[in-house]
């Protein structure tokens, strides 16, 4: 297993704080999201219900996020991934599905501070105004030139992107949050 | 800039989140087809001035394919629907007819349907 961080927990301070955080255990689960067996598998692994359209459900540190009409992202402790995969295989045996450990596929960043929404809004074609984007929603989109997904948790925004573009994504976020760059659009 | 509503995830997706996939509702002619049919399937595309049905992929979002009905002149969007649809749904046809009377009869996919 690779290191859980790509950039050594890089951090940048500006009108928002950008920092890389260790990637948790992530499982991509594809299958029929409406099937009771899949719901049971998701609950067994994360304690969450199957998220509705574009939602992310959280139960403590574990989360289940809606990625596509046939895909959910399960977030668990990194060490729990093999057991979770075994549980999914057992609960969904006989059902058409795919479960893959994608923990090492992604880099994870946190944006914190009052300017977090604004820094991200500079980079993604998403309405991040308070009221339009709130905790509980997961949005897959692009961050300038690379795909990314993010959701809001108390105190900040968590963003995931591919590990191979971690440096690009971090530099983008750090630049968008650079001191003096605040626009005050959401203020 | 186009804004298309992805029918799979409901997002009003900015054009930059999408990847274009060309003309929709092509009939696939594979092995055993005549040369003419195969050529038309592989190479020949409609390039209308007006209403067009085209494929898009929500590449930077849910990753799914859908079809958009739009006007190539005004960029007006009449509707979007999932790619797993053999024929434009009635509400899309109605939206096109309301703005461009007679246009749906000229759509290649509708030939022989009316």
PDB file of N, CA, C and O in Angstrom, chain B residues 7-8 24-25 55-56 64-67 80-87:
ATOM      1  N   UNK B   7     -30.042  14.188 -17.574  1.00  0.00           N
ATOM      2  CA  UNK B   7     -31.231  13.481 -17.096  1.00  0.00           C
ATOM      3  C   UNK B   7     -30.910  12.406 -16.064  1.00  0.00           C
ATOM      4  O   UNK B   7     -31.811  11.897 -15.403  1.00  0.00           O
ATOM      5  N   UNK B   8     -29.635  12.072 -15.913  1.00  0.00           N
ATOM      6  CA  UNK B   8     -29.269  11.035 -14.949  1.00  0.00           C
ATOM      7  C   UNK B   8     -29.048  11.613 -13.559  1.00  0.00           C
ATOM      8  O   UNK B   8     -29.439  11.017 -12.571  1.00  0.00           O
ATOM      9  N   UNK B  24     -27.162  11.625 -32.671  1.00  0.00           N
ATOM     10  CA  UNK B  24     -27.809  10.548 -31.908  1.00  0.00           C
ATOM     11  C   UNK B  24     -28.682   9.683 -32.810  1.00  0.00           C
ATOM     12  O   UNK B  24     -28.959  10.054 -33.946  1.00  0.00           O
ATOM     13  N   UNK B  25     -29.118   8.577 -32.262  1.00  0.00           N
ATOM     14  CA  UNK B  25     -30.064   7.670 -32.926  1.00  0.00           C
ATOM     15  C   UNK B  25     -29.537   7.137 -34.255  1.00  0.00           C
ATOM     16  O   UNK B  25     -30.266   7.063 -35.239  1.00  0.00           O
ATOM     17  N   UNK B  55     -25.675  13.424 -29.053  1.00  0.00           N
ATOM     18  CA  UNK B  55     -25.259  12.705 -27.852  1.00  0.00           C
ATOM     19  C   UNK B  55     -24.260  13.542 -27.061  1.00  0.00           C
ATOM     20  O   UNK B  55     -23.414  14.226 -27.621  1.00  0.00           O
ATOM     21  N   UNK B  56     -24.394  13.474 -25.743  1.00  0.00           N
ATOM     22  CA  UNK B  56     -23.441  14.130 -24.860  1.00  0.00           C
ATOM     23  C   UNK B  56     -23.126  13.175 -23.724  1.00  0.00           C
ATOM     24  O   UNK B  56     -23.970  12.378 -23.330  1.00  0.00           O
ATOM     25  N   UNK B  64     -22.395   9.521 -17.390  1.00  0.00           N
ATOM     26  CA  UNK B  64     -23.383   8.827 -18.222  1.00  0.00           C
ATOM     27  C   UNK B  64     -23.680   9.598 -19.511  1.00  0.00           C
ATOM     28  O   UNK B  64     -23.558  10.807 -19.577  1.00  0.00           O
ATOM     29  N   UNK B  65     -24.123   8.824 -20.523  1.00  0.00           N
ATOM     30  CA  UNK B  65     -24.490   9.405 -21.815  1.00  0.00           C
ATOM     31  C   UNK B  65     -25.945   9.862 -21.798  1.00  0.00           C
ATOM     32  O   UNK B  65     -26.796   9.207 -21.194  1.00  0.00           O
ATOM     33  N   UNK B  66     -26.220  10.952 -22.475  1.00  0.00           N
ATOM     34  CA  UNK B  66     -27.606  11.355 -22.680  1.00  0.00           C
ATOM     35  C   UNK B  66     -27.722  12.024 -24.037  1.00  0.00           C
ATOM     36  O   UNK B  66     -26.729  12.231 -24.736  1.00  0.00           O
ATOM     37  N   UNK B  67     -28.951  12.315 -24.427  1.00  0.00           N
ATOM     38  CA  UNK B  67     -29.205  12.933 -25.722  1.00  0.00           C
ATOM     39  C   UNK B  67     -29.880  14.281 -25.506  1.00  0.00           C
ATOM     40  O   UNK B  67     -30.764  14.406 -24.653  1.00  0.00           O
ATOM     41  N   UNK B  80     -33.633  17.137 -22.793  1.00  0.00           N
ATOM     42  CA  UNK B  80     -32.603  16.101 -22.746  1.00  0.00           C
ATOM     43  C   UNK B  80     -33.253  14.820 -22.253  1.00  0.00           C
ATOM     44  O   UNK B  80     -34.249  14.864 -21.531  1.00  0.00           O
ATOM     45  N   UNK B  81     -32.707  13.689 -22.655  1.00  0.00           N
ATOM     46  CA  UNK B  81     -33.247  12.404 -22.217  1.00  0.00           C
ATOM     47  C   UNK B  81     -32.133  11.365 -22.241  1.00  0.00           C
ATOM     48  O   UNK B  81     -31.119  11.552 -22.914  1.00  0.00           O
ATOM     49  N   UNK B  82     -32.298  10.269 -21.478  1.00  0.00           N
ATOM     50  CA  UNK B  82     -31.218   9.283 -21.378  1.00  0.00           C
ATOM     51  C   UNK B  82     -30.884   8.663 -22.729  1.00  0.00           C
ATOM     52  O   UNK B  82     -31.747   8.540 -23.600  1.00  0.00           O
ATOM     53  N   UNK B  83     -29.644   8.253 -22.895  1.00  0.00           N
ATOM     54  CA  UNK B  83     -29.203   7.684 -24.161  1.00  0.00           C
ATOM     55  C   UNK B  83     -29.847   6.326 -24.428  1.00  0.00           C
ATOM     56  O   UNK B  83     -29.855   5.872 -25.564  1.00  0.00           O
ATOM     57  N   UNK B  84     -30.388   5.695 -23.368  1.00  0.00           N
ATOM     58  CA  UNK B  84     -31.002   4.374 -23.551  1.00  0.00           C
ATOM     59  C   UNK B  84     -32.434   4.543 -24.044  1.00  0.00           C
ATOM     60  O   UNK B  84     -33.357   3.912 -23.552  1.00  0.00           O
ATOM     61  N   UNK B  85     -32.642   5.419 -24.985  1.00  0.00           N
ATOM     62  CA  UNK B  85     -33.976   5.733 -25.498  1.00  0.00           C
ATOM     63  C   UNK B  85     -33.910   5.601 -27.012  1.00  0.00           C
ATOM     64  O   UNK B  85     -33.105   6.273 -27.656  1.00  0.00           O
ATOM     65  N   UNK B  86     -34.756   4.750 -27.583  1.00  0.00           N
ATOM     66  CA  UNK B  86     -34.644   4.459 -29.012  1.00  0.00           C
ATOM     67  C   UNK B  86     -35.181   5.597 -29.869  1.00  0.00           C
ATOM     68  O   UNK B  86     -34.784   5.767 -31.020  1.00  0.00           O
ATOM     69  N   UNK B  87     -36.046   6.417 -29.269  1.00  0.00           N
ATOM     70  CA  UNK B  87     -36.763   7.415 -30.044  1.00  0.00           C
ATOM     71  C   UNK B  87     -37.009   8.587 -29.098  1.00  0.00           C
ATOM     72  O   UNK B  87     -37.211   8.378 -27.905  1.00  0.00           O
TER      73      UNK B  87
END
